[in-house]
XYZ file of C-alpha atoms in Angstrom:
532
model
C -14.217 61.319 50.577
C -11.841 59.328 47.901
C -13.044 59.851 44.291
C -12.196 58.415 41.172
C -11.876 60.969 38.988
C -9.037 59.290 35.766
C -12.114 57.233 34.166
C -14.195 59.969 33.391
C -11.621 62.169 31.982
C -9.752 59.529 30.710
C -12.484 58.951 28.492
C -12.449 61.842 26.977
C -8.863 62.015 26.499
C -8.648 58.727 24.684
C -11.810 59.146 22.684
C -10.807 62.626 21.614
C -7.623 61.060 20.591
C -8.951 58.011 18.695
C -11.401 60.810 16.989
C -8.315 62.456 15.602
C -7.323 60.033 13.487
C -10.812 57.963 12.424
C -13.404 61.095 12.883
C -14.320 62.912 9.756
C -15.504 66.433 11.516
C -13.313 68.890 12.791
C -15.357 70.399 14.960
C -16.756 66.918 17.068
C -15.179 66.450 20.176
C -16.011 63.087 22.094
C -16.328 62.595 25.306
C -18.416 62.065 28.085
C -21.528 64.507 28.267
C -24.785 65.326 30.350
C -26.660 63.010 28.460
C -24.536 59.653 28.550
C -24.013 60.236 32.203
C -27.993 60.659 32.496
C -28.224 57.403 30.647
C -25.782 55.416 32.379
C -26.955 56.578 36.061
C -30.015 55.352 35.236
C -29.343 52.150 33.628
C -26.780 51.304 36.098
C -28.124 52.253 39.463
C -27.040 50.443 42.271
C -24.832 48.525 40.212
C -21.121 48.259 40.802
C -18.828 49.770 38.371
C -18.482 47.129 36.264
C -21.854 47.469 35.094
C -21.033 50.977 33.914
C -17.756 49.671 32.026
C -19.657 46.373 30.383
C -21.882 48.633 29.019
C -19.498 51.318 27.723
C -17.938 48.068 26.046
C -21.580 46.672 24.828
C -22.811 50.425 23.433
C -19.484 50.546 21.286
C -19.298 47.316 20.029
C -23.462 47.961 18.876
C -22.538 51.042 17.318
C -19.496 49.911 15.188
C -21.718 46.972 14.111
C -23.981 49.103 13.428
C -21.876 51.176 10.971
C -20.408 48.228 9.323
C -23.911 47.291 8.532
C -24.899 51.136 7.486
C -27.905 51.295 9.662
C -27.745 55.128 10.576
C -31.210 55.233 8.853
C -32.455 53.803 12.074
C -32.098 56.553 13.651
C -34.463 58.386 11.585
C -37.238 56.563 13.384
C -36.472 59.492 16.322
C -38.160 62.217 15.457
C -37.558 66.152 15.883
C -40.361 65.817 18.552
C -38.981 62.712 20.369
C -35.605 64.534 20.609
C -36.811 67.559 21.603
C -38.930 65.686 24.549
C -36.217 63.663 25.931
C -33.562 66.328 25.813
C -35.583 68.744 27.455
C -36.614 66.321 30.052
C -33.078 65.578 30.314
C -31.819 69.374 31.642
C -34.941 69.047 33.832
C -33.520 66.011 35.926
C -29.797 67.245 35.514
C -31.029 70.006 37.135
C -33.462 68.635 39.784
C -30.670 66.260 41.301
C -28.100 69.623 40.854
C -30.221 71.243 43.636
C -28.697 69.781 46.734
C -25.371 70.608 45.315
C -26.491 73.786 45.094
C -27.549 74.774 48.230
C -25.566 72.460 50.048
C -27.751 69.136 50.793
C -26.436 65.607 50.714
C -28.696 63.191 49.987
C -29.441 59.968 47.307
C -32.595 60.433 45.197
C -33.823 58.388 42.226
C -35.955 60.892 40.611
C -37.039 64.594 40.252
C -39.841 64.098 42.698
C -37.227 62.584 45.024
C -35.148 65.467 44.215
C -38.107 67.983 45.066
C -39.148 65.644 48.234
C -35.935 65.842 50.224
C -34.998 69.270 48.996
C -38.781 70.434 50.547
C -38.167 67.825 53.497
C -34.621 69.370 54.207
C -34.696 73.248 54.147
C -33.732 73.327 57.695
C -30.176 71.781 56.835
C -29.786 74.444 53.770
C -26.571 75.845 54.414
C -25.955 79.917 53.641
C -22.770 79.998 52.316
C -23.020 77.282 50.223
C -26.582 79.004 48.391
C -24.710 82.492 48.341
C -21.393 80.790 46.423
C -23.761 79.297 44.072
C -26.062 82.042 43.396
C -22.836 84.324 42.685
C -21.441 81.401 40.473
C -24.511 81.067 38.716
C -25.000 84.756 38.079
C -21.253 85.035 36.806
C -21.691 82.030 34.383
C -24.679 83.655 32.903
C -23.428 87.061 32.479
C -19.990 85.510 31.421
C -22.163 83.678 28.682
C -23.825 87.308 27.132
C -20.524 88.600 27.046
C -19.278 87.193 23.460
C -22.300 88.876 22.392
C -20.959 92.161 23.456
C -21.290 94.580 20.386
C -17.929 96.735 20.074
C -16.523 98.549 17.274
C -15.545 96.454 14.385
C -11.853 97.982 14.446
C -11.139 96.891 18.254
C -10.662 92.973 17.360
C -8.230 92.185 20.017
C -11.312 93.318 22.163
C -13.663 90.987 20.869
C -11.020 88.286 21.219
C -10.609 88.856 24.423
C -14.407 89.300 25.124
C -15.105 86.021 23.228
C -12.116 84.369 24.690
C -13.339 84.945 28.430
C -16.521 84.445 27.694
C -15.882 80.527 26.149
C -13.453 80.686 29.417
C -16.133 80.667 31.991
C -16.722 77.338 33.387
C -12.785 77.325 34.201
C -12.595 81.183 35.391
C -15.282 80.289 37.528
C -14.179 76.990 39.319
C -10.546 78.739 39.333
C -12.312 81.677 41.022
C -14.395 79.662 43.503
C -11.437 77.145 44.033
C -9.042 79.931 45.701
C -11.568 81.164 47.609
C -12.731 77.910 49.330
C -9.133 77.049 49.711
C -7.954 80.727 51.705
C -11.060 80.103 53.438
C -10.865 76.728 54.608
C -11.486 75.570 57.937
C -10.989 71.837 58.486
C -13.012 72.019 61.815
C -15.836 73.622 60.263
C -15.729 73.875 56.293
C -17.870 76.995 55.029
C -18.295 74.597 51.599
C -18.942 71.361 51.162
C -15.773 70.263 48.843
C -15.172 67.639 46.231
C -12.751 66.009 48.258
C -9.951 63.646 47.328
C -9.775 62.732 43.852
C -7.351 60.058 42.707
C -4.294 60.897 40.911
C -2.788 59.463 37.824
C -4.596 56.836 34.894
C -6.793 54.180 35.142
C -5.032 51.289 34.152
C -5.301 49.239 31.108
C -7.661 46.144 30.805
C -9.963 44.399 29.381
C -13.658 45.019 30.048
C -15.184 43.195 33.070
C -17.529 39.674 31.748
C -18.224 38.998 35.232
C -18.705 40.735 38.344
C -19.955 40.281 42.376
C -23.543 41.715 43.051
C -24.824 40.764 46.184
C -22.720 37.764 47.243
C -23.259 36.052 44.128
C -21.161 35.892 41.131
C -22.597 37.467 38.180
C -21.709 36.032 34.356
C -22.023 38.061 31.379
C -25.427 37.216 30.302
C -26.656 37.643 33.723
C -24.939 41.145 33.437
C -26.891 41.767 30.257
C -30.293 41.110 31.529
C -29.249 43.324 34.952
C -28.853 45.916 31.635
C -31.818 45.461 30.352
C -33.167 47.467 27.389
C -30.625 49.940 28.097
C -28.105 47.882 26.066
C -29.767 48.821 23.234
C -31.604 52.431 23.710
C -28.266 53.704 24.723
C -26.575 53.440 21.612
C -29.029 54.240 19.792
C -29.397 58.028 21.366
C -25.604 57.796 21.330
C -25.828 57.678 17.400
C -28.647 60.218 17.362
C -26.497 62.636 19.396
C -23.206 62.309 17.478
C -24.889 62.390 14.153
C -26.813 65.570 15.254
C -23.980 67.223 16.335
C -21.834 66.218 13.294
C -24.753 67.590 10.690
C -24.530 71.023 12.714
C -21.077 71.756 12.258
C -20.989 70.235 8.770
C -23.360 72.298 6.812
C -22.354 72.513 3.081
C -19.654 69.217 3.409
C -20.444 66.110 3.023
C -20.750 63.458 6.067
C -20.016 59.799 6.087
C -22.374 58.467 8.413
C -21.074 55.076 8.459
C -17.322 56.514 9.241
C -18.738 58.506 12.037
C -20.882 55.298 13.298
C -17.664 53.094 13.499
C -15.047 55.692 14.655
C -17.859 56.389 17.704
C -18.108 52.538 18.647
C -14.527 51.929 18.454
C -13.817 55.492 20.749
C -16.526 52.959 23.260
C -14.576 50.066 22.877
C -11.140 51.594 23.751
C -12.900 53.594 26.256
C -14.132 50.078 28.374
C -10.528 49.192 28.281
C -9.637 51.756 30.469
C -13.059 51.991 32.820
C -14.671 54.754 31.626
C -18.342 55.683 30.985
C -20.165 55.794 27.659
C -19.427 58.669 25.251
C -20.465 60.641 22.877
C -20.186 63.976 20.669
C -20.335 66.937 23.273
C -22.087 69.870 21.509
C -20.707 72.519 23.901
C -17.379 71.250 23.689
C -17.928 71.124 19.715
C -19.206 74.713 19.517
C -15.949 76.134 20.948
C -13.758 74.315 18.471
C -16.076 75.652 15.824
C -16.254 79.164 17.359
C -12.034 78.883 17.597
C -11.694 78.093 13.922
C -10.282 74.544 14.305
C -8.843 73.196 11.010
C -8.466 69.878 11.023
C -9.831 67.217 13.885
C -6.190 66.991 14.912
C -7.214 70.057 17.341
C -8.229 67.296 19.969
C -4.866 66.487 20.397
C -4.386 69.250 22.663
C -7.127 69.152 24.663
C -6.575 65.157 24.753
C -2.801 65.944 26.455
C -3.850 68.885 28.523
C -6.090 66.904 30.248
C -3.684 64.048 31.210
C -1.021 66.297 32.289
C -3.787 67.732 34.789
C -4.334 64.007 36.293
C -1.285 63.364 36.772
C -0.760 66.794 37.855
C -3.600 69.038 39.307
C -5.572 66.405 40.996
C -4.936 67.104 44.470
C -6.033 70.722 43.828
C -9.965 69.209 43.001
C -10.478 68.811 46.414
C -11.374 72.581 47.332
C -13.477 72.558 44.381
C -16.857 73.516 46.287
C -20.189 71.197 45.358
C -22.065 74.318 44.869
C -19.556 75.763 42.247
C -19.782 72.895 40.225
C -24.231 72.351 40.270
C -23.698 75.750 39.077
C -21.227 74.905 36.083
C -23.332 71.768 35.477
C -27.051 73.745 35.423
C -25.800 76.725 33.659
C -24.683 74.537 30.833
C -27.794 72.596 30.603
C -30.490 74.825 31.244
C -30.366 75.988 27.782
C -31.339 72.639 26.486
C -34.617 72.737 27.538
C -36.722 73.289 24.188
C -39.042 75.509 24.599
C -38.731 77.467 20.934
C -40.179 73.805 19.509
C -42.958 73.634 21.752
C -44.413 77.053 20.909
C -43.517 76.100 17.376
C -45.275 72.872 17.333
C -47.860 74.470 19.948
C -48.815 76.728 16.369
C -48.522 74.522 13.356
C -48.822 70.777 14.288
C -50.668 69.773 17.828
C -50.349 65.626 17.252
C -45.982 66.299 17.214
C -46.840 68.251 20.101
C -48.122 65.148 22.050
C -45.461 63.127 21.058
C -43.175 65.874 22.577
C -44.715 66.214 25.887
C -45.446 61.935 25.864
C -41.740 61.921 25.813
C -41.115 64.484 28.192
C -43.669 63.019 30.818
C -42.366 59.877 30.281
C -39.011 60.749 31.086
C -39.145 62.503 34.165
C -42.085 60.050 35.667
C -40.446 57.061 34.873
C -36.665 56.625 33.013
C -35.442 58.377 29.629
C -34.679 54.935 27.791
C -38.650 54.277 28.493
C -39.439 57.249 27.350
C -37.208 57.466 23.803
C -38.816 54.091 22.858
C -42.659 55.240 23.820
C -41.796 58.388 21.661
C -40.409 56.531 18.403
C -44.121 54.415 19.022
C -45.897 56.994 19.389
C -44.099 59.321 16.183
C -45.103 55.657 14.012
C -48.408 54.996 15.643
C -48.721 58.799 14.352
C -47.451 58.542 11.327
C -49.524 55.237 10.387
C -52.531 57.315 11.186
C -51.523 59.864 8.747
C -51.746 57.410 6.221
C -54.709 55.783 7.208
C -56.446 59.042 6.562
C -54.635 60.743 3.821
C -56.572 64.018 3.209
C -58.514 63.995 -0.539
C -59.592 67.413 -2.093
C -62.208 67.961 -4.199
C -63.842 70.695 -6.338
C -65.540 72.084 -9.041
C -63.252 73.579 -11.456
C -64.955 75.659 -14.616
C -63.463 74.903 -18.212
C -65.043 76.217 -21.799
C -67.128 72.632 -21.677
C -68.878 73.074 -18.281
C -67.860 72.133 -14.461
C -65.755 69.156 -13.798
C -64.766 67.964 -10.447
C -60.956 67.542 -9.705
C -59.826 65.360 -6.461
C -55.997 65.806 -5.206
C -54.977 62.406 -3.684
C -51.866 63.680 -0.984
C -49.663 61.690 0.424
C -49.725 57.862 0.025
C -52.425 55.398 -1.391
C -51.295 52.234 0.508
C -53.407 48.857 1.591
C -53.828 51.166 4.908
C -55.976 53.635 3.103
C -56.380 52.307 -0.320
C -60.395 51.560 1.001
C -60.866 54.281 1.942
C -59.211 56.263 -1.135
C -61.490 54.239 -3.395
C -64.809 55.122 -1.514
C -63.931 58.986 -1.719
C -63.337 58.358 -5.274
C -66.853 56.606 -6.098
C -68.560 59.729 -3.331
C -66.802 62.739 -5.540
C -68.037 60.580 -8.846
C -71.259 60.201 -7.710
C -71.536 64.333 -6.914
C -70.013 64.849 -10.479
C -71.777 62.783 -12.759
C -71.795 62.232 -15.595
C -69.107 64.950 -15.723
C -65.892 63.174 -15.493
C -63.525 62.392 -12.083
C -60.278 64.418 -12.563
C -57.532 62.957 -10.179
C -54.800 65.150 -9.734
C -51.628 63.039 -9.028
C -49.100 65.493 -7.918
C -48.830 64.734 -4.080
C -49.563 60.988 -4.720
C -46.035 59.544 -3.581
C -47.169 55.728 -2.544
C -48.915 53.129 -4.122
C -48.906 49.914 -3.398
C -50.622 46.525 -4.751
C -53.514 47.099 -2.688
C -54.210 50.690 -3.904
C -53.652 48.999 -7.745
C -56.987 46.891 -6.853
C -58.861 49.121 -5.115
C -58.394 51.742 -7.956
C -59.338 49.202 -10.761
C -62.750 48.067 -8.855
C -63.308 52.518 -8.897
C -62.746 52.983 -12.988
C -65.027 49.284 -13.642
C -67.730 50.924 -11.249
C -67.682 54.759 -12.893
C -67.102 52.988 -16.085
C -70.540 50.622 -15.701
C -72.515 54.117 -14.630
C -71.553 55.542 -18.305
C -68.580 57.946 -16.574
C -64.996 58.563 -17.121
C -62.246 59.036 -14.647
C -58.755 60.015 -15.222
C -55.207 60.091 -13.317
C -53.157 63.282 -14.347
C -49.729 64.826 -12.915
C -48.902 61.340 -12.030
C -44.974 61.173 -10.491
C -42.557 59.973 -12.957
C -41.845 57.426 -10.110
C -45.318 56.128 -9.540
C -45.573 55.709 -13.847
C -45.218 52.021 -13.979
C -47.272 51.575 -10.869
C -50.113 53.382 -12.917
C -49.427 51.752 -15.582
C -50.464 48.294 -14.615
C -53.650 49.702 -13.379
C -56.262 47.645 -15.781
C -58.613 49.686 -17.722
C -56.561 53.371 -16.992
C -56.463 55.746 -19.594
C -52.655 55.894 -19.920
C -52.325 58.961 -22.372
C -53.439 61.287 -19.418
C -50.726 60.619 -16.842
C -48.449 62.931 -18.609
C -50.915 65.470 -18.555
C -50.305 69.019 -16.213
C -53.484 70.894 -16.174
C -57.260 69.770 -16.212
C -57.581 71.342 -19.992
C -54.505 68.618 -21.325
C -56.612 66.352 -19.505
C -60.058 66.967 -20.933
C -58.061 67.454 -24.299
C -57.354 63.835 -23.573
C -60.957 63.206 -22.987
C -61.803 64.422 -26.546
C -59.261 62.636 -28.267
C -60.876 59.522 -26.744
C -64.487 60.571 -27.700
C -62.801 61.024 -31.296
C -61.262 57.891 -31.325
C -64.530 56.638 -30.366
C -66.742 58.168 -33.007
C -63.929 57.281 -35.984
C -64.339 53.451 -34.825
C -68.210 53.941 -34.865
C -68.791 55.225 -37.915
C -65.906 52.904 -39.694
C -68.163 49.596 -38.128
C -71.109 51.387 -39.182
C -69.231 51.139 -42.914
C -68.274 48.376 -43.003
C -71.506 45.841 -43.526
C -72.225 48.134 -46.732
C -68.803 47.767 -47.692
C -69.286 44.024 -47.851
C -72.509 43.578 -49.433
C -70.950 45.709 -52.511
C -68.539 43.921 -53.120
């Protein structure tokens, strides 16, 4: 087996380079990850390796326009719930096509219940040695893990150095470990581990990204390419942003963030990337948490990591191939296990059951059919959520007791938009109806839309309770919403600045004083005239 090995870690050499100079956290260190490879396999199966190139090129050049035109708010449209779903789902597959690795299977499977299929279909070609290595690797990795969080006395810091130190070492300590031992062991009749193989020395050479390429005996141009892409040209860098960006806000808390820099310095560390045929990247959270857990100052720390990693392929490269399979499923599902979220589901499980759906939509989605389906049927769904939310915006209503009697007060929450304006209006005209000929008290303070619509609808409610002898009145209103309210025709105006139901009802009086003044000075004024 021949490998090409330089692209993949080429990528994260150059990016992590480019990232020194244009990245604004320390901390973020880019690079290919879990995720992006996820993405990419999926997107670009059965493609040549062009594909995988065009698209790095594509994703980069979508971000950076993206930045340029500061449209990072689009990726508030994924929710908590959405991310959750498809990162969860995500360390499900890794780890479902990590199997045969595992326990020593070779086979090509499209899905997890491919995965599960041949792994059930094979057990009889399961090879020992290979599930032994990578039950001791995994059990290693996992107490290697715990062992940062070793408690020791406070005065033996060069012990909890060296604790922490091995313990952000393991991945390494373990291949290193597993590496000598498959290579004193070897037997080139009859391997005891299925090895990596050969892996290609040196550094992918410099060009530009492939426009065209050979699929099938047919020359392919670059919009053909494109549609062979699909949707993935877009949902890619989209999760791309949402992963950087997450990863950024973690390990900036308390500093500011310039979305837009971090936008443009990911697309360009894409576009470089293409040019020497490597995969799509993005911020890598684990490598990010051990720059922030080794106090890194200043983003130049990828510098070292950038030229470490190039002296090893030019190097080291002929050493990968007694790397065993099974060593590395277990470095690859020991790392991602711990993204599956199960802390949000029991979270959402107890406070919010409709984010829950959109969760496990995702999630089903993603491991049935592809993750890039399943990212845009979770942004739908959080909308087609969230648009129900404010077609029923909840209204509360009840009797409060003042020194003049009972009145009824109704909280408006959320939003009183043309979706729910209607229905605003007839819960207005119900709660006046109950009260009369008390009047409505609407308390204001969650109110935080209104649109044109709700103006009208509101209107048509004050002319009705105002025609059945009634009076209504807005208090608490938003400082923001003021000149909304304020076009309103026939409002009392003097209430919105009102903060309780009594400075309300005080309003009330002042009115029905107002009122009585102007009758009785009418009521004057015909005698007035016939004196004189």
């Amino acid at each position: 087996m021949h490998k090409k090995g330089g692209a993949r870690a080429s990528t994260n050499t150059y990016s992590t380079m480019l990232y020194v100079i244009l990245g604004t956290v320390k901390e973020v260190s880019i690079g290919p990850t879990s995720l992006m490879a996820l993405f990419t396999l999926q997107i670009c199966r059965e493609l040549p390796i062009e594909f995988v190139v065009l698209l790095t090129f594509l994703s980069g050049c979508i971000v950076f326009v993206m930045g340029l035109l500061r449209l990072g708010f689009l990726v508030d449209l994924i929710s908590p719930s959405v991310t959750s779903g498809f990162t969860s789902a995500t360390a499900i597959i890794i780890v479902a096509g990590q199997v045969k690795g595992l326990i020593g299977l070779s086979f090509v499977a499209e899905s997890v219940a491919d995965n599960v299929y041949f792994v059930v279909s094979k057990w009889r070609d399961i090879r020992l040695a290979d599930c032994a290595l990578g039950a001791v690797c995994c059990t290693v990795l996992l107490l290697l893990r715990k062992l940062k969080d070793v408690q020791v006395s406070p005065k033996q810091t060069k012990l909890k150095k060296a604790l922490w130190l091995v313990s952000i070492s393991r991945n390494a300590i373990v291949v290193l470990a597993a590496s000598v031992f498959a290579f004193y062991t070897h037997n080139p009749q009859k391997p005891m581990f299925k090895l990596s193989g050969l892996v290609e020395p040196g550094l992918p050479p410099l060009s530009l990204p492939p426009f065209s390429a050979s699929l099938h005996n047919s020359t392919l141009r670059l919009q053909d390419m494109v549609l062979h892409l699909g949707s993935g040209v877009l949902m890619l860098p989209i999760v791309m942003v949402l992963a950087n960006i997450a990863i950024a806000k973690a390990f900036s808390v308390g500093e500011k963030l310039d979305i837009t820099q971090e936008m443009m310095t990911l697309g360009l560390c894409n576009i470089a990337g293409s040019f020497v045929h490597a995969m799509p990247t993005c911020g890598a959270f684990t490598r990010s948490a051990v720059s922030h857990s080794s106090g890194v100052r200043t983003p130049a720390a990828g510098l070292y990591s950038g030229i470490i990693t190039l002296l090893a392929l030019v190097f080291l490269t002929q050493y990968f191939y007694f790397i065993p399979k099974a060593c590395l499923s277990s470095v690859l599902i020991c790392a991602v296990i711990f993204m599956i979220d199960i802390e949000t589901v029991l979270r959402l499980w107890r406070r919010d059951r409709m984010e829950l759906s959109v969760l496990a939509l995702t999630f089903v989605t993603s491991i049935a059919l592809n993750v890039e389906l399943a990212v845009l049927a979770g942004i739908l769904a959080s909308l087609a959520l969230l648009v129900r939310r404010l077609m029923r915006p909840a209204l509360h209503a009840a009797a409060v007791k003042t020194g003049s009697g009972e009145v009824c007060v109704v909280r408006v929450t959320q939003g009183a938009v043309y979706l729910s304006a209607e229905l605003v209006g007839r819960r207005l005209l119900w709660a006046a109806a109950r009260s009369a000929p008390r009047a409505l008290l609407v308390d204001c303070t969650r109110l935080t839309l209104l649109d044109y619509t709700a103006q009208q609808v509101f209107e048509r409610v004050i002319k009705k309770i105002k025609n059945d002898n009634q009076k209504i009145l807005f208090y608490n209103v938003p400082v923001e919403l003021m000149s909304q309210m304020e076009n309103i025709e026939g409002v009392i105006k003097q209430s919105f600045r009102a903060t309780s139901v009594q400075e309300a009802l005080a309003v009330i009086e002042e009115k029905a004083v107002e009122a009585n003044e102007s009758t009785a000075l009418m009521a004057t004024e015909p005698g007035s005239r016939d004196n004189v």
